[in-house]
mmCIF file of C-alpha atoms and ligand atoms in Angstrom:
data_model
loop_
_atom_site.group_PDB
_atom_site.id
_atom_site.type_symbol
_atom_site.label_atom_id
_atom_site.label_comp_id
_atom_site.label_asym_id
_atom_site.label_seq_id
_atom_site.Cartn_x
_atom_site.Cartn_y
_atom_site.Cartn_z
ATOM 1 C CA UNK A 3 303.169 161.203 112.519
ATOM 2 C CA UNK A 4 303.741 164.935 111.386
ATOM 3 C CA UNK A 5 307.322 165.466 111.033
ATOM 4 C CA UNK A 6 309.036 168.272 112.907
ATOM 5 C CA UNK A 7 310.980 170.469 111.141
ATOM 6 C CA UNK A 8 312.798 173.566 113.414
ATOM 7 C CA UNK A 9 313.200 177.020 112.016
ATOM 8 C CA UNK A 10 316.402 178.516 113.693
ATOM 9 C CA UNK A 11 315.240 182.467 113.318
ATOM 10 C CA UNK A 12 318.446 184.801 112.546
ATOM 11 C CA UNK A 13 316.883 187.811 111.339
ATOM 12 C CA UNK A 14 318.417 189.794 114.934
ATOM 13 C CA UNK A 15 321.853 188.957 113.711
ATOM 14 C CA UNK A 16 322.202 188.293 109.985
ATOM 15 C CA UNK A 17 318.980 189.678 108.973
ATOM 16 C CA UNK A 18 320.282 193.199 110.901
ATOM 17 C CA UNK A 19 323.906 192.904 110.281
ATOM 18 C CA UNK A 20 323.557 194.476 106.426
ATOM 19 C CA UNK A 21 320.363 196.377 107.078
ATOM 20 C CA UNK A 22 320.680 199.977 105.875
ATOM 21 C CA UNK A 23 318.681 201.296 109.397
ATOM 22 C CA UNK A 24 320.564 201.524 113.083
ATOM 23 C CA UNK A 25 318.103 199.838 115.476
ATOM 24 C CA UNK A 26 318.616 200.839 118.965
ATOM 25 C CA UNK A 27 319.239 198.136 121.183
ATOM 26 C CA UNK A 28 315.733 197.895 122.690
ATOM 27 C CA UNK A 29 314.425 198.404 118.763
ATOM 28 C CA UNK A 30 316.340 194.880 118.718
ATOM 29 C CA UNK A 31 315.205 193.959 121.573
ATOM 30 C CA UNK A 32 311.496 194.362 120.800
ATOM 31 C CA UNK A 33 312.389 192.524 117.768
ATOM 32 C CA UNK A 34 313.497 189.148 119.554
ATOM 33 C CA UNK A 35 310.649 189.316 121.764
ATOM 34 C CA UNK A 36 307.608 189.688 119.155
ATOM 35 C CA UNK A 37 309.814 187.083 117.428
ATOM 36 C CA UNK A 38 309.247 184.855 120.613
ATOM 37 C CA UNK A 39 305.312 185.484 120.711
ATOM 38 C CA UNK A 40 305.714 183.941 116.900
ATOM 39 C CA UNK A 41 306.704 180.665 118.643
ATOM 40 C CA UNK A 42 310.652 180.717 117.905
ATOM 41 C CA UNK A 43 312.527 179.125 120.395
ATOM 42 C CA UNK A 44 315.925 179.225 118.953
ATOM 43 C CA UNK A 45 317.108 182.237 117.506
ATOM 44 C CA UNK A 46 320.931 184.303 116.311
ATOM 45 C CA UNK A 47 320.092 187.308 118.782
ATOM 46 C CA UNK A 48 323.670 188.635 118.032
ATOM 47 C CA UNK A 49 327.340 188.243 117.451
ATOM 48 C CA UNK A 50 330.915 188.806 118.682
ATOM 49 C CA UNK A 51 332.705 190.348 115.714
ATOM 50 C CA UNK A 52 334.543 193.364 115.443
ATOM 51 C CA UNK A 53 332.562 196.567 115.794
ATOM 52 C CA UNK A 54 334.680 197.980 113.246
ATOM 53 C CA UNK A 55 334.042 194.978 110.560
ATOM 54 C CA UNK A 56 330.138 195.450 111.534
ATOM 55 C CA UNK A 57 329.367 198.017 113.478
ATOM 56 C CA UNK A 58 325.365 197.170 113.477
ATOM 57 C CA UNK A 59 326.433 193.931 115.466
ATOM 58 C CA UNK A 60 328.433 196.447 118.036
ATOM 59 C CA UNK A 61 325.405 196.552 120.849
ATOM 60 C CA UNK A 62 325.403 192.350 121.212
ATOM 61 C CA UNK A 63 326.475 192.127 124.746
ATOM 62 C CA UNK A 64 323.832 194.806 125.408
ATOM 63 C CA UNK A 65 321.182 192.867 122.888
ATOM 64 C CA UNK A 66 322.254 189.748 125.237
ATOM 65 C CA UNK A 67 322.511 191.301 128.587
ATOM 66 C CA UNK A 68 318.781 192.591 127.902
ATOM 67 C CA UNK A 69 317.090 189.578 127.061
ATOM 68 C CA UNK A 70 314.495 188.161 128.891
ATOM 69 C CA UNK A 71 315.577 184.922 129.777
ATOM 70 C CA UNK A 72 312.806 183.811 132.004
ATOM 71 C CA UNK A 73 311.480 182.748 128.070
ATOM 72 C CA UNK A 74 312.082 179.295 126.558
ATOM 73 C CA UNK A 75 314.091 180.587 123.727
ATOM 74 C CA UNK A 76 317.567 179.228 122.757
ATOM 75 C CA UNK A 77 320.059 182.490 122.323
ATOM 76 C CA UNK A 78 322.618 181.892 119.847
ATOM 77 C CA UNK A 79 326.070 184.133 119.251
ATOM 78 C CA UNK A 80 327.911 184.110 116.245
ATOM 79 C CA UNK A 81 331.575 184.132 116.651
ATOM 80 C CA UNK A 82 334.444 183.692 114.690
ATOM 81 C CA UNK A 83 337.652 183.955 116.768
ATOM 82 C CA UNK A 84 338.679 183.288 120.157
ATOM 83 C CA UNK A 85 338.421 186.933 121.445
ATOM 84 C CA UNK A 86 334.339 186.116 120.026
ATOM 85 C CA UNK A 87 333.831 182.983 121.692
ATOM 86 C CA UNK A 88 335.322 184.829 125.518
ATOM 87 C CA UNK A 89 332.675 187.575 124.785
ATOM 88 C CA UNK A 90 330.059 185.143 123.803
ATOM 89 C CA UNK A 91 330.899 182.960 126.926
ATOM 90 C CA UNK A 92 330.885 186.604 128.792
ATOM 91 C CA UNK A 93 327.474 187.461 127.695
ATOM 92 C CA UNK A 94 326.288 184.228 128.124
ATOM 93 C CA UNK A 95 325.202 182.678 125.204
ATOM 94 C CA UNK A 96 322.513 179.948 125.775
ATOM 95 C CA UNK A 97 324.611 178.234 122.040
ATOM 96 C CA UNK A 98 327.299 179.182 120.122
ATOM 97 C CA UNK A 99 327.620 178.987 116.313
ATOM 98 C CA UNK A 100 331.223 179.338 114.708
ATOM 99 C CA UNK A 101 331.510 180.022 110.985
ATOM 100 C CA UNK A 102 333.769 178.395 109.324
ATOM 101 C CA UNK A 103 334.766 179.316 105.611
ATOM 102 C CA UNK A 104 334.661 177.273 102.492
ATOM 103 C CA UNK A 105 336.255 179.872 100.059
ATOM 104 C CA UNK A 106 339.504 181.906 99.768
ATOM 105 C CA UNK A 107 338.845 185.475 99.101
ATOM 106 C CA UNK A 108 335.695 185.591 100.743
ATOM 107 C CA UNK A 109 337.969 183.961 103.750
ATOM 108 C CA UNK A 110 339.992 186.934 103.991
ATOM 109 C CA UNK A 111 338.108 189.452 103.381
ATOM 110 C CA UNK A 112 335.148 188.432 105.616
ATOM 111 C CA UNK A 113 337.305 186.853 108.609
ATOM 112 C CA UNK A 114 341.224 187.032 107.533
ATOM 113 C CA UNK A 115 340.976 183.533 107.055
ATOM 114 C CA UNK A 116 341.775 181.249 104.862
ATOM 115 C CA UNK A 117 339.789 177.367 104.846
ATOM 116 C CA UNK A 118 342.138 175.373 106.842
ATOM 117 C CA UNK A 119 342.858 178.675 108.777
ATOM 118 C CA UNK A 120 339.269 178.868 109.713
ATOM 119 C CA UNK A 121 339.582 175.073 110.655
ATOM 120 C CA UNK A 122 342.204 175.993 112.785
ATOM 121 C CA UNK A 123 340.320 178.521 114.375
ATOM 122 C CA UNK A 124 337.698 176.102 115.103
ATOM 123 C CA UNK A 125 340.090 173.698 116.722
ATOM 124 C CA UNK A 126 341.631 176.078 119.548
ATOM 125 C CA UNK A 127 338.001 177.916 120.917
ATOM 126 C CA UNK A 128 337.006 174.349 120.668
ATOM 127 C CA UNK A 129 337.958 173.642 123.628
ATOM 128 C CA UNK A 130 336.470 176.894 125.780
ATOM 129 C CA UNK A 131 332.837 176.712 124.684
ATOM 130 C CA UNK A 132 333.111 172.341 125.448
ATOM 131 C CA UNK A 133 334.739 173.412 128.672
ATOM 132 C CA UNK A 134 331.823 176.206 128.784
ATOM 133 C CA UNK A 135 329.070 173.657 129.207
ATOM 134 C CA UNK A 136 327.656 175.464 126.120
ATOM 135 C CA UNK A 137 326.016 173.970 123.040
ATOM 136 C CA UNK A 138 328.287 174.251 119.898
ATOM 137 C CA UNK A 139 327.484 174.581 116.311
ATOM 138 C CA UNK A 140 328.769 175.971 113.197
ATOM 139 C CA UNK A 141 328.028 177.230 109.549
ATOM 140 C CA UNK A 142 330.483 176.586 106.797
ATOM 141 C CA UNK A 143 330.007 179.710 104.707
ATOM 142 C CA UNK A 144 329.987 180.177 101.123
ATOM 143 C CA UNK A 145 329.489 176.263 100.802
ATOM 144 C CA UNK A 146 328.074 176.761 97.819
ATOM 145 C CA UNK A 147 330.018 179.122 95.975
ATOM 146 C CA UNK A 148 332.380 182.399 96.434
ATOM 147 C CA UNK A 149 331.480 186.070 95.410
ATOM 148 C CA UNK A 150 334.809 186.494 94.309
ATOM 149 C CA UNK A 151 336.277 183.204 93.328
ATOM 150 C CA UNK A 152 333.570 181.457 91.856
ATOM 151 C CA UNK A 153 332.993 177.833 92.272
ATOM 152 C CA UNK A 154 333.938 176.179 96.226
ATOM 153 C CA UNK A 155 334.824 172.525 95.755
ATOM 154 C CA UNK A 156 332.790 170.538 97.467
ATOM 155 C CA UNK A 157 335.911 168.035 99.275
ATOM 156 C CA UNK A 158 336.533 171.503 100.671
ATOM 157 C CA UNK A 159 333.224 171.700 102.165
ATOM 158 C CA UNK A 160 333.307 168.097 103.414
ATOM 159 C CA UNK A 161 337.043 168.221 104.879
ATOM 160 C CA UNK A 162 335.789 171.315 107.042
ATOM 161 C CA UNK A 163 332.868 169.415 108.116
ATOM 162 C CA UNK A 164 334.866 166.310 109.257
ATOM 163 C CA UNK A 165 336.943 169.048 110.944
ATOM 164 C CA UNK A 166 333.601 170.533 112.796
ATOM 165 C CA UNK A 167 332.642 166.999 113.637
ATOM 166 C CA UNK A 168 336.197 166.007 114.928
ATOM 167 C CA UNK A 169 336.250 169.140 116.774
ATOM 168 C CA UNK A 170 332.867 168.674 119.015
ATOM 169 C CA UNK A 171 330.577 170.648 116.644
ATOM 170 C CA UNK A 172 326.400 169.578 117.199
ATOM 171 C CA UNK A 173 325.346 170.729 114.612
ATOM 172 C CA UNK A 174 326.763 171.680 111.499
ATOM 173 C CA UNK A 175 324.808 174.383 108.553
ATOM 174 C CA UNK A 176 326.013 174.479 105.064
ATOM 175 C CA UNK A 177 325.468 177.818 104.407
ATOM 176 C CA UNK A 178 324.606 179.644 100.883
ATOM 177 C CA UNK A 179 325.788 183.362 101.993
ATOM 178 C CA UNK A 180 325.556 184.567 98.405
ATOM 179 C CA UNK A 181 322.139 182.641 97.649
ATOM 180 C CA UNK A 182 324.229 180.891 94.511
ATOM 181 C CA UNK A 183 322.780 177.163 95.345
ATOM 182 C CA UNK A 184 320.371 175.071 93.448
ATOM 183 C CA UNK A 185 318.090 172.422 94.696
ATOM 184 C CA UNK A 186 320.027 169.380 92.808
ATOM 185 C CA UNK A 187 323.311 170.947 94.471
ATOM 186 C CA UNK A 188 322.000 171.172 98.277
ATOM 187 C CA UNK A 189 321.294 166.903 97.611
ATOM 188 C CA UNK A 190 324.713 166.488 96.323
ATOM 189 C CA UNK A 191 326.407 168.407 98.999
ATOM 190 C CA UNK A 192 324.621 167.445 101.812
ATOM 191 C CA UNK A 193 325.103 163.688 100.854
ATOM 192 C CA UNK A 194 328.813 164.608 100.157
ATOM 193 C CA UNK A 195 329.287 166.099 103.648
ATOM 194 C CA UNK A 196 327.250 163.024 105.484
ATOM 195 C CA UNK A 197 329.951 160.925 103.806
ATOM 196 C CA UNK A 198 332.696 162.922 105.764
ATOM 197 C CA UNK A 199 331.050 163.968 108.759
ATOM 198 C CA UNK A 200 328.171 161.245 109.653
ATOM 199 C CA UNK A 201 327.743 161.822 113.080
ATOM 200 C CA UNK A 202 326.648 165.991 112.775
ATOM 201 C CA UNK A 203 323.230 167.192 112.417
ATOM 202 C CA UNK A 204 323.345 169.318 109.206
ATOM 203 C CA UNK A 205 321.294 172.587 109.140
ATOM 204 C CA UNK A 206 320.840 174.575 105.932
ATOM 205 C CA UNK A 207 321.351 178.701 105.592
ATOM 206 C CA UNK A 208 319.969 179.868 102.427
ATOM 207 C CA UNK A 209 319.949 183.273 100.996
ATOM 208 C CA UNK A 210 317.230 184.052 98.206
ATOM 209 C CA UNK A 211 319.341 186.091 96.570
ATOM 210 C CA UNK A 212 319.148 184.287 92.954
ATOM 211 C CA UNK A 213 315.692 182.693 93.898
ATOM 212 C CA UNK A 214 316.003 178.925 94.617
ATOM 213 C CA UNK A 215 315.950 179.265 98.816
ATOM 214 C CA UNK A 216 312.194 178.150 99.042
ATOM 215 C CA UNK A 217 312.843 175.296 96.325
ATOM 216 C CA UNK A 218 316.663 174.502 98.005
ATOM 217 C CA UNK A 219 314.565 174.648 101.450
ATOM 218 C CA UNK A 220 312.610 171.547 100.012
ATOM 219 C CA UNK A 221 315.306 169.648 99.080
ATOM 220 C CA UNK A 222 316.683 169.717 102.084
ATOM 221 C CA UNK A 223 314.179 168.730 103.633
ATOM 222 C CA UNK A 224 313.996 165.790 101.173
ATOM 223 C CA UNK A 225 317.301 164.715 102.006
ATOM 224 C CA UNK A 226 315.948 164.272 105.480
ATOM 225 C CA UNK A 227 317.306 167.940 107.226
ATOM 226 C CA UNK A 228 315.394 168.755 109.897
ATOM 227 C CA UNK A 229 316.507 172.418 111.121
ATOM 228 C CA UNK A 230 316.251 175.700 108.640
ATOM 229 C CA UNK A 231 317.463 179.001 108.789
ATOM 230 C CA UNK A 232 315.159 181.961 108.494
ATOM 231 C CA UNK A 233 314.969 185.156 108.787
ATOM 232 C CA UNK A 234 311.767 187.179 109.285
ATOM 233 C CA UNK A 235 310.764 189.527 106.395
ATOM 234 C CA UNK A 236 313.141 187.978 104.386
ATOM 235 C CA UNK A 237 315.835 190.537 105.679
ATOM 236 C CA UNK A 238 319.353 190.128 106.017
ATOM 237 C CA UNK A 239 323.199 189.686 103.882
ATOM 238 C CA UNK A 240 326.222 189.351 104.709
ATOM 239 C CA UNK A 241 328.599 192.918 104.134
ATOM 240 C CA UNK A 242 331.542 191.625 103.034
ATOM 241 C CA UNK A 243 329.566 189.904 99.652
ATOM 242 C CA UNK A 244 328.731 192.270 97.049
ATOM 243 C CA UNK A 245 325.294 192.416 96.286
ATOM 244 C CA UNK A 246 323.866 190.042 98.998
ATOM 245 C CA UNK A 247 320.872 190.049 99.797
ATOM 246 C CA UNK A 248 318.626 188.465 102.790
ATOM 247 C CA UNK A 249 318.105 185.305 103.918
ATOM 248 C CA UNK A 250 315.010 182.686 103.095
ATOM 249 C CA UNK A 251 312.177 184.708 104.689
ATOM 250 C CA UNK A 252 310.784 182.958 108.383
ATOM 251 C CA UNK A 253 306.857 183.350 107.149
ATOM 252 C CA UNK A 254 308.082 181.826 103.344
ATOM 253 C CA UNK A 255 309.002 178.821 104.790
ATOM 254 C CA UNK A 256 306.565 178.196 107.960
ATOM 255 C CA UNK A 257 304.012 179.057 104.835
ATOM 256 C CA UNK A 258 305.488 176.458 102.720
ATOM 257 C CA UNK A 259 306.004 173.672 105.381
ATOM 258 C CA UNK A 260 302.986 173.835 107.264
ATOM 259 C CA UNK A 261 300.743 173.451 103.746
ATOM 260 C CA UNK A 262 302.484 170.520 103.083
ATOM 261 C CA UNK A 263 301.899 168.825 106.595
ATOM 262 C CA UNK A 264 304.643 169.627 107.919
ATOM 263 C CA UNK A 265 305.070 171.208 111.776
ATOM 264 C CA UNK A 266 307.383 174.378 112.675
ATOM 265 C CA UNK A 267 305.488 175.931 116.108
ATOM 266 C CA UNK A 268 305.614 179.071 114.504
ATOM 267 C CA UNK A 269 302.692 180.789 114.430
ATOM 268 C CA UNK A 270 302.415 182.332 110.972
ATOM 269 C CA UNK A 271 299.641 185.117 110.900
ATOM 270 C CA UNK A 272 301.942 186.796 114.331
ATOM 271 C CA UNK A 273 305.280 186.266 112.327
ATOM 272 C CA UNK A 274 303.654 188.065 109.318
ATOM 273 C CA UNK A 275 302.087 190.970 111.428
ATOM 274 C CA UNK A 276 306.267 190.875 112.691
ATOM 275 C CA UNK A 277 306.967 191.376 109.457
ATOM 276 C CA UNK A 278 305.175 194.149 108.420
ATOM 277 C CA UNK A 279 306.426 195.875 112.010
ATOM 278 C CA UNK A 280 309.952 195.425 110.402
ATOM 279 C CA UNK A 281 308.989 197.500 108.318
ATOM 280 C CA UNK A 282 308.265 200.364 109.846
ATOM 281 C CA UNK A 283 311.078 200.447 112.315
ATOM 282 C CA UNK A 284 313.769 199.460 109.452
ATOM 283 C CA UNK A 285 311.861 202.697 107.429
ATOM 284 C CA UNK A 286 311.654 200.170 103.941
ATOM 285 C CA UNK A 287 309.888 197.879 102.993
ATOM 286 C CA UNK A 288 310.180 193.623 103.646
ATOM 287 C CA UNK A 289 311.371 191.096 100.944
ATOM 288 C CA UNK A 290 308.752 188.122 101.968
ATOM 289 C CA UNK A 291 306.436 186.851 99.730
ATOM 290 C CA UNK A 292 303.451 185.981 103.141
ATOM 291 C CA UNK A 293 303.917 189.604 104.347
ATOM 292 C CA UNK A 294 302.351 190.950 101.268
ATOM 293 C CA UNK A 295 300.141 187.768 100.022
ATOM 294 C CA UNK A 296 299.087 186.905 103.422
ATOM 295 C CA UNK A 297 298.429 182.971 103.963
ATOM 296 C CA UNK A 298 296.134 180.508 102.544
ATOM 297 C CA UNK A 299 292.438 181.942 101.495
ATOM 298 C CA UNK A 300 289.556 181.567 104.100
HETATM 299 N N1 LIG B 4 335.233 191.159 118.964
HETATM 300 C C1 LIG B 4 335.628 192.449 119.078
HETATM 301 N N2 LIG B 4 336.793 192.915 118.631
HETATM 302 C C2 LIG B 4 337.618 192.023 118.043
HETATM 303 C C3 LIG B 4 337.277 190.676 117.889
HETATM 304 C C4 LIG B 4 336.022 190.249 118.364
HETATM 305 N N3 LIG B 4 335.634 188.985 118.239
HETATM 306 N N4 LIG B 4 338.290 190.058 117.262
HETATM 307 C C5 LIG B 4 339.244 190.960 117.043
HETATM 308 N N5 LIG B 4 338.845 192.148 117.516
HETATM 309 C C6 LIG B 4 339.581 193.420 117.475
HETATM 310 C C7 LIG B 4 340.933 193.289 118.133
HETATM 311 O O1 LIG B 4 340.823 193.541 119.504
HETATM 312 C C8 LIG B 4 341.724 194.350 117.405
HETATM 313 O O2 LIG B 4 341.361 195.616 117.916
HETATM 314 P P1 LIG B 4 342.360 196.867 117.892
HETATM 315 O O3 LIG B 4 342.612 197.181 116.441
HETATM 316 O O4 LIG B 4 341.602 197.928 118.595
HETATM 317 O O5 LIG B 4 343.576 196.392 118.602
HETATM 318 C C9 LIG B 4 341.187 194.254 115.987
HETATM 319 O O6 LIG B 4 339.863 193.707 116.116
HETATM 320 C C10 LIG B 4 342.009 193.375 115.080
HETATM 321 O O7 LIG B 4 342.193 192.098 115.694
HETATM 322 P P2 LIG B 4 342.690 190.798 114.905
HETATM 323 O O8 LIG B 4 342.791 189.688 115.867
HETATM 324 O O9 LIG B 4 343.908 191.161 114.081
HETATM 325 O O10 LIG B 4 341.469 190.468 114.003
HETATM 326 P P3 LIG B 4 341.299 190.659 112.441
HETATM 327 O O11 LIG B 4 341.546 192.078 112.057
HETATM 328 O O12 LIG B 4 342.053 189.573 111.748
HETATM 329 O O13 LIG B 4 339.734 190.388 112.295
HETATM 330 C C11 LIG B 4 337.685 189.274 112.792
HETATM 331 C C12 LIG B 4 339.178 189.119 112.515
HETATM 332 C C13 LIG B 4 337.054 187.913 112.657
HETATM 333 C C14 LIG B 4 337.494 189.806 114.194
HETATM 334 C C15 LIG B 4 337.071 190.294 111.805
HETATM 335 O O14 LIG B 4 337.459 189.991 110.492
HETATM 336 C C16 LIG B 4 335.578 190.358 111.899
HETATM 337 O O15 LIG B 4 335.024 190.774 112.906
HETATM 338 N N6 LIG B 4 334.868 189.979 110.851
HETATM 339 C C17 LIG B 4 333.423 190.008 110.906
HETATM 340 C C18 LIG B 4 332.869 189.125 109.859
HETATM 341 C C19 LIG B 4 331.372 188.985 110.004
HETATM 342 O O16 LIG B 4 330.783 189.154 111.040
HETATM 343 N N7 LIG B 4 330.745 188.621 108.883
HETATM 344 C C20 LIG B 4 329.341 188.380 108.844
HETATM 345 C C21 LIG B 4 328.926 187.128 109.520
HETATM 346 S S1 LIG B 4 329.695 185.668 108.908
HETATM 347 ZN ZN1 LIG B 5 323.615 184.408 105.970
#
């Protein structure tokens, strides 16, 4: 049997969040729903931040209150306090996806938050998105290292996922926000986390900032994760790491997986003619290998 493997798309929220251009909400719009003629049926259309910390996120309960939701697609919101989860709730938000933080500086200067503080946060919106009826994940960010401090211990990493999966968390992404992981690191961890937290479905976030996402991608996989972030074009960072830059590119991967026998549902000539529409509404030019190579020969 072909094995399954689900590309969660997030290039409408991280891929945007750092982008130099200002889409207009329908720009954004448009976005999600060529994104949804690619196939993708569970997608970061937005998040609940402060407009001030990123004000390209600021239009999300507009993004949200626009969507068209006779479509199958799964609408995530990012949030990362309680005032984040009401809005998200408010907007309604088909899943919600709390970050968590693995490292200090990048704690506080990304979320005023330290680890356990960020664990704590978890622990009291808990509560309103399982009394919500809505589906709950999270990302542990910087899992694999901090822009500022350097190495993140792993028992860090694991503690906050035992904390995710004592809290009600689904699903839980180890997330690589500064594109520091390798692919012999992404077994370790993930193993190291399963120890801690055995009963959440881990999903992987890689940047390709350093380039290992396509190879840390595979190992994953190996290590028998079925659910990958993407982002189409290859777009996306986070604004409070210097020198990010965006996220495993959607077309990279379905590319990758689908030559291999794998199955995503994405359909990979559309998400590469997506890609190359990026491009003229973000005014630059894409990161993704597919949108200039194209796919396989003939
Ligand atoms: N949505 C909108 N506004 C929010 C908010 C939210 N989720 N959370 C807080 N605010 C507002 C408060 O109302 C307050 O506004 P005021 O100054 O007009 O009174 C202000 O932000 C400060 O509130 P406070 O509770 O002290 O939050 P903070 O300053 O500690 O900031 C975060 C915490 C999480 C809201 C902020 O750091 C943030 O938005 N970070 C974004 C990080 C991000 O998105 N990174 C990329 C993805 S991981
Ligand atoms: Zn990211």
């Amino acid at each position: 049997m072909t094995r399954r493997i689900d590309i969660v798309e997030v290039g409408p929220r991280d891929g945007l969040q750092n982008d130099p251009a200002n889409l207009t909400t329908s720009q954004k719009l448009e976005f999600i729903s060529r994104l949804e003629e690619c196939g993708v049926r569970r997608m970061e259309s937005g998040s609940f931040v402060s407009p001030k910390a990123v004000p390209k996120m600021a239009d999300s309960a507009e993004v949200f209150m626009g969507l068209d939701r006779s479509k199958p697609t799964r609408h995530i919101a990012l949030a990362l306090n309680e005032k984040g989860v009401r809005r998200a709730i408010d907007a309604k938000a088909d899943e919600i996806n709390f970050v968590l933080v693995a490292g200090e500086t990048f704690g506080k200067r990304n979320q005023g938050m330290s680890p356990s503080e960020s664990g704590d946060m978890l622990a009291q919106c808990a509560p309103l998105i399982l009394d919500a009826g809505i589906p709950f994940s999270a990302t542990i960010s910087v899992a694999f290292g901090d822009p500022f401090d350097g190495e993140v211990d792993p028992a860090v990493v694991a503690n906050l996922a035992a904390r995710a999966q004592r809290a009600g968390v689904g699903e839980l992404a180890l997330g690589d926000t500064i594109g520091v992981a390798t692919p012999w690191q992404v077994k370790a961890l993930t193993e190291r986390v399963r120890l801690e937290a055995p009963d959440v479905f881990l999903r992987m976030h890689f940047h390709d900032t350093r380039g290992a996402a396509l190879a840390n991608v595979a190992a994953a996989i190996d290590e028998g994760v079925d659910v990958i972030d993407a982002s189409c074009g290859g777009i996306g960072g986070c604004p409070f790491a210097p020198a990010a830059t965006g996220n495993v590119a959607t077309e990279d991967v379905v590319y990758m997986l689908e030559r291999s026998g794998f199955e995503t549902g994405l359909d990979l000539g559309k998400l590469i003619e997506t890609a190359k529409w990026l491009e003229t509404v973000l005014g630059h030019p894409v990161s993704s290998s597919l949108s200039k190579a194209g796919g396989f020969p003939g």
